[in-house]
Amino acid sequence: MEHLTIDDSVRQTAAQCRHYAMCKIDYLRTGLCPSGPEKQYVAYYPQGRMDLYRALVDDLIPVTEGLIDAAETCTLCGICDVQCHFVTGMRPMKVMQALKDHVRKHLDEKKPVHAPTEDAVLKRLRTITGNDWATNDPAILFTYADDPFPLAGVRMPRYVVLPGSRDEVAAIVSLANQLEIPFAIRGNGGSVFGFVFTDGIVLDMSRMRRIDFDVDNWCVSVEPGVTSFELQQEASRRGFRVNAAEPAATVCGNIVCTGMFSPWSNVYGTAADGFIDMEFVGRNGKTFHLNDKNAPNVYAFEHAMIPSPGVCTRAVVKLHPVTADEEGVLVPFADFDKAVTFARELSQRRIALALAVLGGHYISTFMSPSQSLSDTIKRVVPDVLGIKYLVLAVVDAHGRSAIARMAGNVIDGALFRTLMLGLPRLAGRELVEIVGAYEGNSPPYEFLCRPEMRPVVEAILRPSPETIAESVDEDLRDFYTRLYARPEMTDIVWLNMFRIVSARMSRRKHMFAFLIYVPLDRLEIIKHVIAEFGRIAGAHQLDHDYGFLTPMDFGKRAILEYDYYIDHTDPVEKQKIADAMVTIGPWLDGLAATTKGVTFLMYVFSQGCSRKENFLYRVGPSPDREER
Ligand code: SF4
């Protein structure tokens, strides 16, 4: 294969795609990449085209009929440029242009085009789904072969198939079993843990997108191609909320994989708490419902890596009521112990809905539309304002009053909006000087929270959509100004329901997240876990930071996230994380074996339908082991 004339920055952008699939949901109301919803294969979304360009440059695929179609159906509309910039800061349009240019040149020069031949297996798959929904085109296959997970390499499937119904899923699974071909199930993106790859058949569930509400019964039935964002939108239109997590992840995929967890897990729980029933095509091709008496017992939990019960073809998910007086507030703390203790108290007293202890890293990343602003805010918030942790709480009016009485200093919804729209000026000299001159023994953030200071804060920050738009490239400012004029973009409740900013965690580098269930009344255990993650990261020279902690089950347990950050395209960084895992795995296994309430989420993978009680309150430790 000939080599491309490579603009390194274009290749680098293509290789840096995080596979979060945010370009597959219309989360900024820009509309979607036009070819995606029509063609459905990942190759027809910006994410797939990024992979195609990288694969071409790296000589991993030939120019195929599928690749040409994927390139030519890009209209250079620019939607992906703003979508991707919002979460990653990247501008993929240059990749799309380069891909089109390459294909055009290839065709102009009359170079060969690979035309895949239909083999006997593909023919049978197409008999099940129709010709358009099964392929062995190497370019299309490549977009299902890799993700940023640093500990797995490219694994090309032989076929990708997009079933349109449960019966088609059952027929595909039966065929795969009959021919002894392995298969993997793929939701919207990748698992970013390398779990959705196979050298057999990939089932992409994107075509199965039915949503059926049963409002009288407080539930909604969803097929496996429905994303959290789409379902939350539909629920919200009807005055409800679902316990959904990452917006581009599919609801069914998320439940089966780990169960939904987010700050809403404080009240809505996780795993089996979130659904009423689920339908599966088992690995033997037979359909079952979890509520059948004779169904496999997936509500149990096994502390081991085990396969999923099959292909989820439907989930009946709970709807939760929403009251008109909900508000998101942030309570600042300089001290981790106090922040955790406060969050635990809120959870025990059933005061908050969504609840989490956030560190400065998450807050600055979520609020900032650019990496450079995020870096600045991360420094200013603790140094100038004295805020090291924020307890995020979504509350009703009663909870709001309770928090005001309990905490004193509260960043309410209106102040949050001011801070966010004035964020570029939060680091300005004016604020630094005025806070520095603030009298008293109180922490500096008190200045922000005092109602009488609100006009001063507003005068300094001059919050407006135009102000926050100053932080992005000049050619994007009009777009960002219009975007931030929309009230939901600065509404803590909406941002937590739809979670469109959480993917910004991977903006600087790919995030490698560790999630651990911990006993919330054992602060020393929680601090030990955080310190040990920090120590191991330091020993391997990995970027790292505390993520969040969310109370669960009325403050008895919590889920803790600690993140490592790596450039997944850098072999040195990949090796560092591989080396770190040699220490982390045994350490966490040992901790879980000797400490009640500790479970590494990795063991919940594929067991997301289990009862949370079975992993939050695992029996043990065994008597012959020393308890911490
Ligand atoms: S520029 Fe191309 S890849 Fe990007 S959204 Fe538009 S059509 Fe899709």
XYZ file of C-alpha atoms and ligand atoms in Angstrom:
636
model
C 0.000 0.000 0.000
C 1.242 3.446 -0.841
C 2.113 5.839 1.943
C 0.113 8.964 2.474
C 1.646 12.334 2.622
C 0.938 12.770 6.254
C 0.223 15.899 8.093
C 1.256 14.675 11.521
C -1.274 16.772 13.369
C -4.093 15.256 11.313
C -2.926 11.738 12.036
C -2.473 12.646 15.678
C -6.018 13.998 15.911
C -7.378 10.842 14.301
C -5.401 8.636 16.680
C -6.562 10.595 19.703
C -10.259 9.810 19.221
C -11.442 8.680 22.652
C -14.255 6.474 21.332
C -16.748 8.044 23.719
C -19.282 8.080 20.855
C -20.456 11.571 21.781
C -20.698 12.200 18.004
C -23.468 9.592 17.926
C -25.891 11.614 20.074
C -27.314 15.063 19.371
C -26.265 16.482 22.706
C -25.631 20.063 21.547
C -28.725 20.299 19.332
C -26.531 20.627 16.235
C -28.086 17.617 14.576
C -26.117 14.442 13.888
C -23.541 13.576 11.288
C -25.986 13.065 8.392
C -24.739 9.662 7.218
C -24.732 8.066 10.682
C -28.427 7.503 11.362
C -28.967 6.325 7.797
C -26.077 3.869 7.496
C -25.745 2.972 11.211
C -22.265 1.404 11.006
C -19.688 3.254 13.132
C -17.687 3.998 9.975
C -20.391 6.466 8.968
C -20.006 8.536 12.133
C -17.083 10.882 12.827
C -15.609 8.395 15.309
C -15.411 5.721 12.617
C -13.931 8.102 10.055
C -11.216 9.046 12.553
C -10.345 5.350 12.846
C -10.429 4.906 9.087
C -7.971 7.709 8.519
C -5.622 6.417 11.220
C -5.812 2.904 9.780
C -5.027 4.162 6.295
C -2.026 6.135 7.482
C -0.770 3.162 9.478
C -1.287 0.759 6.561
C -3.748 -1.334 8.545
C -6.491 -1.467 5.884
C -6.749 -1.201 2.109
C -8.960 1.282 0.327
C -12.233 -0.622 0.162
C -15.654 0.024 -1.257
C -16.902 0.635 2.274
C -14.146 3.097 3.013
C -14.856 5.046 -0.157
C -18.546 5.218 0.717
C -17.766 6.337 4.279
C -15.481 9.089 2.990
C -17.788 10.240 0.236
C -20.875 10.404 2.442
C -19.139 12.970 4.647
C -20.596 16.319 3.585
C -17.997 18.361 5.493
C -20.928 19.901 7.350
C -18.777 20.756 10.378
C -21.082 19.295 13.033
C -18.365 16.990 14.372
C -15.999 19.934 14.807
C -18.143 21.566 17.476
C -19.392 18.319 18.994
C -15.901 16.948 19.446
C -14.451 20.262 20.563
C -17.003 20.554 23.350
C -15.768 17.396 25.052
C -12.222 16.761 23.805
C -11.040 20.137 22.500
C -10.221 18.429 19.184
C -11.267 19.600 15.719
C -11.884 16.490 13.607
C -12.889 18.344 10.426
C -9.315 18.324 9.218
C -9.347 14.530 9.476
C -12.576 14.336 7.501
C -11.105 16.559 4.811
C -7.887 14.510 4.699
C -9.862 11.273 4.408
C -11.877 12.630 1.507
C -8.781 14.007 -0.174
C -7.041 10.675 0.100
C -9.958 8.760 -1.371
C -10.389 11.250 -4.193
C -6.697 11.019 -5.085
C -6.785 7.229 -4.907
C -9.702 7.105 -7.326
C -8.279 9.773 -9.626
C -5.097 7.751 -9.903
C -7.183 4.664 -10.647
C -5.560 2.657 -7.913
C -7.168 -0.647 -6.880
C -10.226 -0.725 -4.653
C -10.796 -3.779 -2.500
C -14.228 -5.279 -3.130
C -15.033 -7.772 -0.358
C -16.478 -11.082 -1.500
C -19.490 -12.564 0.189
C -18.505 -15.864 1.811
C -20.909 -18.545 3.010
C -21.128 -17.183 6.560
C -21.822 -13.635 5.435
C -24.482 -14.952 3.097
C -26.233 -16.649 6.016
C -25.915 -13.551 8.187
C -27.448 -11.470 5.415
C -30.273 -13.929 5.074
C -31.099 -13.093 8.688
C -30.683 -9.306 8.617
C -30.939 -8.262 4.971
C -27.996 -7.347 2.772
C -27.356 -3.885 4.186
C -26.858 -5.001 7.777
C -23.993 -7.476 7.681
C -20.551 -6.929 6.227
C -17.013 -8.224 5.986
C -15.564 -5.079 4.421
C -12.164 -4.699 6.149
C -12.519 -0.938 6.542
C -15.929 -1.216 8.188
C -14.605 -4.056 10.360
C -11.655 -1.964 11.519
C -13.968 0.555 13.164
C -15.010 -2.286 15.497
C -11.497 -3.539 16.176
C -9.856 -1.094 18.531
C -10.388 1.457 21.286
C -8.151 3.541 23.550
C -7.832 0.787 26.153
C -4.078 0.633 26.588
C -3.823 -3.039 27.517
C -5.422 -4.502 24.386
C -4.387 -4.313 20.745
C -6.271 -4.314 17.445
C -8.538 -7.333 17.085
C -10.276 -7.532 13.733
C -13.652 -9.240 13.651
C -14.582 -11.368 10.648
C -18.064 -9.874 10.399
C -20.103 -7.022 11.771
C -23.839 -7.496 11.882
C -26.605 -5.085 12.887
C -29.686 -7.047 13.948
C -33.042 -5.297 13.773
C -35.031 -7.433 16.192
C -34.829 -9.956 19.001
C -35.561 -12.783 16.585
C -32.680 -11.708 14.393
C -30.397 -11.631 17.439
C -31.490 -15.162 18.340
C -30.864 -16.384 14.799
C -27.380 -14.806 14.728
C -26.436 -16.293 18.100
C -27.676 -19.731 17.002
C -25.703 -19.470 13.767
C -22.568 -18.398 15.609
C -22.942 -21.367 17.964
C -23.565 -23.765 15.112
C -20.448 -22.572 13.249
C -18.443 -22.209 16.480
C -17.659 -18.571 15.749
C -17.237 -16.365 18.816
C -19.262 -13.176 19.056
C -19.152 -9.915 20.984
C -21.938 -7.452 21.695
C -21.362 -3.809 21.113
C -23.395 -0.906 22.420
C -22.628 2.564 21.180
C -18.964 3.178 21.674
C -16.476 0.747 22.993
C -16.302 -0.325 26.577
C -12.951 1.523 26.642
C -11.799 -1.567 28.501
C -11.236 -3.699 25.424
C -14.170 -6.004 26.184
C -16.152 -5.565 22.972
C -13.682 -7.074 20.548
C -13.659 -10.481 18.972
C -12.121 -12.185 15.987
C -15.581 -13.566 15.221
C -18.860 -11.658 14.836
C -19.561 -8.229 16.346
C -23.239 -7.540 16.996
C -23.774 -3.788 16.785
C -27.152 -3.136 18.404
C -27.661 0.369 16.926
C -30.723 -0.495 14.870
C -32.796 -1.627 17.839
C -34.007 1.700 19.184
C -37.597 1.336 20.327
C -38.691 3.210 23.445
C -42.139 2.388 24.887
C -43.366 4.260 27.939
C -45.783 2.765 30.448
C -46.304 5.886 32.505
C -49.081 4.399 34.644
C -46.675 1.709 35.657
C -43.692 4.047 36.212
C -41.524 2.297 33.659
C -40.204 2.428 30.123
C -39.134 -0.376 27.848
C -35.974 0.235 25.796
C -34.214 -1.732 23.115
C -30.442 -2.135 23.210
C -29.588 0.630 20.719
C -31.155 3.370 22.877
C -28.651 5.692 24.527
C -28.865 7.181 27.994
C -29.117 10.647 26.492
C -32.033 9.727 24.237
C -33.903 7.964 27.009
C -33.338 10.784 29.477
C -34.650 13.265 26.896
C -37.803 11.236 26.343
C -38.322 10.704 30.076
C -37.735 14.381 30.759
C -40.344 15.407 28.177
C -42.865 13.382 30.158
C -41.830 14.871 33.506
C -39.697 11.931 34.662
C -36.080 10.984 35.127
C -34.294 7.690 34.589
C -31.171 6.601 36.401
C -28.886 6.916 33.409
C -25.157 7.413 33.255
C -22.795 8.348 30.418
C -24.969 9.952 27.738
C -23.637 8.136 24.669
C -23.627 4.735 26.336
C -26.561 2.490 25.581
C -28.935 1.929 28.481
C -29.002 -1.854 28.142
C -25.244 -2.061 27.586
C -24.582 0.047 30.638
C -26.828 -2.024 32.875
C -25.391 -5.348 31.732
C -21.831 -4.093 31.880
C -21.553 -2.554 35.352
C -24.998 -1.319 36.307
C -25.693 2.415 36.215
C -23.742 4.441 38.701
C -23.627 8.190 38.984
C -24.344 10.768 41.705
C -27.999 9.674 41.357
C -27.017 6.269 42.733
C -27.388 7.927 46.119
C -31.150 7.561 45.796
C -31.759 5.419 42.733
C -29.118 2.809 43.575
C -27.359 0.791 40.920
C -27.410 -2.566 39.140
C -30.735 -4.402 39.701
C -32.235 -1.328 41.415
C -32.665 0.391 38.056
C -34.828 -2.028 36.115
C -38.034 -3.987 36.489
C -37.261 -6.723 34.006
C -34.851 -7.497 31.191
C -35.036 -9.717 28.162
C -32.018 -11.663 26.923
C -31.113 -13.965 24.123
C -28.961 -16.407 26.045
C -25.654 -17.684 24.774
C -27.531 -20.819 23.654
C -29.793 -18.705 21.402
C -32.856 -19.113 23.662
C -34.782 -16.067 24.910
C -35.456 -15.514 28.612
C -36.654 -12.771 30.920
C -34.947 -12.124 34.222
C -38.262 -12.295 36.053
C -39.033 -15.791 34.758
C -38.914 -18.278 37.615
C -36.654 -20.531 35.569
C -34.323 -17.802 34.293
C -30.602 -17.939 35.099
C -30.014 -16.263 38.447
C -28.163 -13.132 37.357
C -29.250 -11.334 40.537
C -26.546 -13.236 42.382
C -22.972 -11.949 42.241
C -19.762 -13.865 41.837
C -16.480 -12.204 42.749
C -14.877 -13.191 39.458
C -14.701 -12.104 35.835
C -17.545 -13.993 34.179
C -19.288 -13.519 30.798
C -22.583 -11.667 30.447
C -25.737 -13.799 30.460
C -26.228 -13.214 26.737
C -27.447 -10.436 24.453
C -29.837 -8.027 26.128
C -32.673 -7.272 23.735
C -34.864 -5.172 26.042
C -34.807 -3.569 29.461
C -37.816 -2.288 31.376
C -36.361 0.640 33.276
C -37.797 2.518 36.251
C -39.144 6.063 35.862
C -38.619 8.469 38.735
C -40.769 11.528 39.447
C -39.235 15.001 39.292
C -40.482 17.890 41.406
C -40.550 21.463 40.128
C -38.434 22.805 42.994
C -35.268 20.768 42.359
C -32.022 22.685 42.498
C -28.373 21.758 42.260
C -26.075 23.159 44.946
C -22.389 22.858 45.790
C -21.020 22.983 49.310
C -17.341 23.939 49.450
C -14.797 22.316 51.765
C -11.089 22.717 52.343
C -10.886 19.302 53.967
C -11.650 15.861 52.515
C -12.746 14.269 55.802
C -15.285 17.003 56.436
C -16.611 16.832 52.873
C -17.088 13.051 53.069
C -18.641 13.231 56.517
C -21.074 15.889 55.311
C -22.033 13.887 52.217
C -22.538 10.817 54.378
C -24.794 12.717 56.709
C -26.897 13.992 53.804
C -27.246 10.449 52.528
C -28.094 8.955 55.911
C -30.705 11.632 56.515
C -32.202 11.117 53.010
C -31.735 14.798 52.232
C -30.245 14.821 48.725
C -31.138 13.126 45.444
C -27.922 13.177 43.398
C -24.922 13.441 45.701
C -21.145 13.354 45.258
C -17.889 14.615 46.723
C -15.988 16.171 43.827
C -12.356 17.226 43.739
C -10.984 20.360 42.087
C -9.933 18.368 39.065
C -13.453 17.302 38.108
C -15.015 20.644 38.881
C -12.519 22.633 36.809
C -12.705 20.148 33.936
C -16.494 19.988 33.853
C -16.976 23.742 34.001
C -14.322 24.783 31.479
C -14.871 24.689 27.723
C -11.114 24.597 27.100
C -8.201 22.711 28.595
C -6.172 25.845 29.278
C -9.021 27.430 31.243
C -9.489 24.185 33.120
C -5.798 24.159 34.107
C -6.091 27.725 35.375
C -9.287 27.095 37.325
C -7.857 23.965 38.876
C -5.072 26.104 40.338
C -7.180 29.133 41.329
C -10.057 27.377 43.056
C -7.955 25.909 45.895
C -5.276 28.609 46.004
C -7.488 31.687 45.893
C -10.865 30.465 47.072
C -9.684 27.746 49.436
C -11.972 25.156 47.847
C -10.430 21.690 47.659
C -13.628 19.646 47.546
C -17.244 20.345 46.682
C -20.186 18.322 47.824
C -22.591 18.324 44.920
C -26.218 17.816 45.869
C -29.422 17.929 43.871
C -32.162 18.755 46.354
C -35.762 19.877 46.567
C -36.754 23.020 48.470
C -36.822 21.144 51.791
C -33.383 19.697 51.187
C -32.163 23.118 50.113
C -33.234 24.640 53.460
C -31.691 21.756 55.363
C -28.355 22.143 53.572
C -28.339 25.891 54.178
C -28.806 25.232 57.902
C -26.265 22.423 58.040
C -23.521 23.919 55.868
C -23.712 27.684 55.999
C -21.683 28.307 52.868
C -23.534 27.111 49.791
C -22.991 27.766 46.092
C -26.590 27.725 44.927
C -27.832 27.328 41.380
C -27.759 31.058 40.640
C -24.224 31.509 41.945
C -23.052 28.465 39.998
C -24.441 30.040 36.835
C -22.580 33.257 37.616
C -19.325 31.383 38.215
C -19.650 29.321 35.086
C -20.533 32.176 32.739
C -17.822 34.340 34.296
C -15.258 31.555 34.548
C -12.490 33.172 32.442
C -12.445 36.061 34.945
C -12.398 33.885 38.034
C -8.632 33.808 37.734
C -8.378 37.550 37.161
C -6.411 39.866 39.396
C -9.552 41.737 40.501
C -11.053 38.717 42.241
C -7.727 37.564 43.668
C -7.149 40.982 45.266
C -10.615 41.366 46.675
C -10.633 37.868 48.166
C -7.139 38.492 49.561
C -8.403 41.607 51.314
C -11.425 39.798 52.737
C -11.344 40.075 56.494
C -11.864 37.441 59.114
C -10.854 33.911 59.994
C -13.346 32.348 57.650
C -12.288 30.420 54.589
C -12.005 32.612 51.479
C -14.886 30.847 49.723
C -17.209 32.428 52.270
C -16.732 35.649 50.318
C -18.321 34.007 47.290
C -21.214 32.493 49.189
C -22.378 35.527 51.185
C -25.570 36.912 49.617
C -24.488 40.526 50.158
C -21.350 39.872 48.107
C -23.289 38.614 45.106
C -23.354 42.023 43.321
C -19.587 42.361 43.841
C -18.948 38.887 42.434
C -21.167 39.661 39.451
C -19.422 42.971 38.840
C -16.030 41.247 38.815
C -16.943 38.225 36.720
C -19.384 39.964 34.341
C -20.988 36.605 33.602
C -22.460 36.140 30.144
C -22.418 33.617 27.316
C -19.952 35.912 25.560
C -17.616 35.857 28.582
C -17.374 32.072 28.756
C -17.043 31.915 24.960
C -13.851 33.975 25.261
C -12.108 30.807 26.385
C -12.407 28.976 23.042
C -10.913 29.493 19.567
C -12.136 32.653 17.904
C -13.979 30.880 15.111
C -15.997 28.887 17.662
C -17.044 31.823 19.828
C -20.347 32.515 18.093
C -21.336 28.904 18.507
C -20.342 28.806 22.171
C -22.125 32.115 22.845
C -25.351 30.704 21.461
C -24.789 27.435 23.307
C -24.233 29.018 26.715
C -27.236 31.305 26.252
C -29.317 28.182 26.832
C -30.231 27.927 30.528
C -29.668 24.172 30.776
C -25.971 24.608 29.981
C -25.438 26.202 33.381
C -28.046 24.226 35.319
C -26.503 21.746 37.761
C -29.593 19.529 37.705
C -29.707 19.290 33.909
C -25.960 18.815 33.606
C -26.121 15.951 36.080
C -29.114 14.330 34.433
C -27.647 14.462 30.952
C -23.956 14.300 31.925
C -22.767 15.899 28.702
C -19.675 17.360 30.365
C -18.429 14.179 31.996
C -16.606 13.072 28.830
C -14.400 16.142 29.295
C -12.515 14.036 31.822
C -10.635 12.565 28.893
C -9.982 15.897 27.209
C -6.338 16.211 28.181
C -5.518 12.531 27.916
C -7.370 9.264 27.826
C -8.713 8.436 31.265
C -8.133 5.069 32.864
C -10.734 4.964 35.612
C -10.615 2.798 38.729
C -13.926 2.370 40.514
C -14.134 0.839 43.944
C -17.075 0.263 46.240
C -16.038 1.310 49.735
C -17.524 1.403 53.243
C -18.522 5.028 53.795
C -18.115 4.911 57.569
C -14.466 3.801 57.207
C -12.751 7.060 56.284
C -9.369 5.505 56.944
C -10.053 2.871 54.272
C -11.201 5.473 51.767
C -8.127 7.594 52.418
C -5.890 4.540 52.214
C -7.330 3.671 48.781
C -6.841 7.224 47.513
C -3.317 7.467 48.909
C -2.317 4.102 47.469
C -3.601 4.954 43.998
C -1.619 8.177 44.232
C 1.508 6.394 45.415
C 1.382 3.758 42.671
C 0.761 6.407 40.005
C 3.691 8.416 41.333
C 5.964 5.387 41.283
C 5.140 4.846 37.608
C 5.148 8.539 36.667
C 1.520 8.475 35.618
C -0.767 11.508 35.697
C -3.486 10.881 38.229
C -6.175 12.501 40.313
C -9.009 11.832 42.702
C -12.302 11.618 40.819
C -15.451 11.480 42.911
C -17.161 9.657 45.726
C -20.916 9.031 45.811
C -22.718 7.712 48.872
C -24.946 4.716 48.318
C -27.561 2.828 50.230
C -28.256 5.624 52.723
C -24.627 6.371 53.427
C -23.532 2.863 54.351
C -21.468 2.365 51.222
C -20.036 4.564 48.482
C -18.504 4.299 45.066
C -15.111 5.925 44.673
C -13.429 6.822 41.407
C -9.709 7.436 41.052
C -8.319 8.183 37.608
C -5.035 7.688 35.826
C -4.443 9.631 32.623
C -2.373 8.373 29.728
C -1.686 9.161 26.114
C -3.015 5.890 24.751
C -1.047 6.377 21.523
C 2.264 6.452 23.383
C 3.818 2.981 23.911
C 5.788 4.247 26.914
C 2.620 5.367 28.672
C 0.908 2.095 27.815
C 3.765 0.228 29.425
C 3.546 2.392 32.528
C -0.093 1.502 33.072
C 0.628 -2.168 32.381
C 3.367 -2.052 35.032
C 1.107 -0.242 37.495
C -1.599 -2.874 37.054
C 0.836 -5.537 38.256
C 0.703 -3.826 41.651
C -2.886 -2.594 41.612
C -4.603 -5.908 40.880
C -3.183 -7.910 43.811
C -3.411 -4.931 46.169
C -7.138 -4.417 45.481
C -7.836 -8.149 45.602
C -6.140 -8.297 48.979
C -8.032 -5.274 50.248
C -11.363 -6.665 49.051
C -10.637 -10.012 50.685
C -9.896 -8.483 54.037
C -12.224 -5.478 54.215
C -15.995 -5.563 54.341
C -17.602 -3.245 51.832
C -14.680 -3.119 49.400
C -15.261 -4.443 45.868
C -13.354 -3.521 42.734
C -15.882 -2.605 40.005
C -13.850 -4.640 37.520
C -15.452 -7.747 39.069
C -18.917 -6.336 38.501
C -18.283 -6.165 34.736
C -20.912 -8.264 32.942
C -22.733 -8.653 36.271
C -24.512 -5.317 36.214
C -27.889 -7.040 36.549
C -26.998 -8.387 39.977
C -28.496 -7.083 43.234
C -26.224 -4.375 44.568
C -26.485 -5.929 48.025
C -24.566 -8.919 46.693
C -21.461 -6.892 45.975
C -21.855 -4.061 48.498
C -22.261 -6.510 51.383
C -20.258 -9.499 50.243
C -19.988 -12.158 52.909
C -16.545 -12.335 54.402
C -13.790 -11.755 55.008
C -12.917 -15.357 55.634
C -11.957 -16.066 59.240
C -8.368 -17.007 58.437
C -7.647 -13.597 56.985
C -6.709 -10.624 59.017
C -9.418 -7.949 58.941
C -8.408 -4.340 58.510
S -18.058 16.892 8.720
Fe -18.395 14.854 7.877
S -17.929 13.462 9.587
Fe -18.199 15.508 10.462
S -20.368 15.558 11.076
Fe -20.256 16.453 8.990
S -20.629 14.729 7.594
Fe -20.145 13.852 9.614
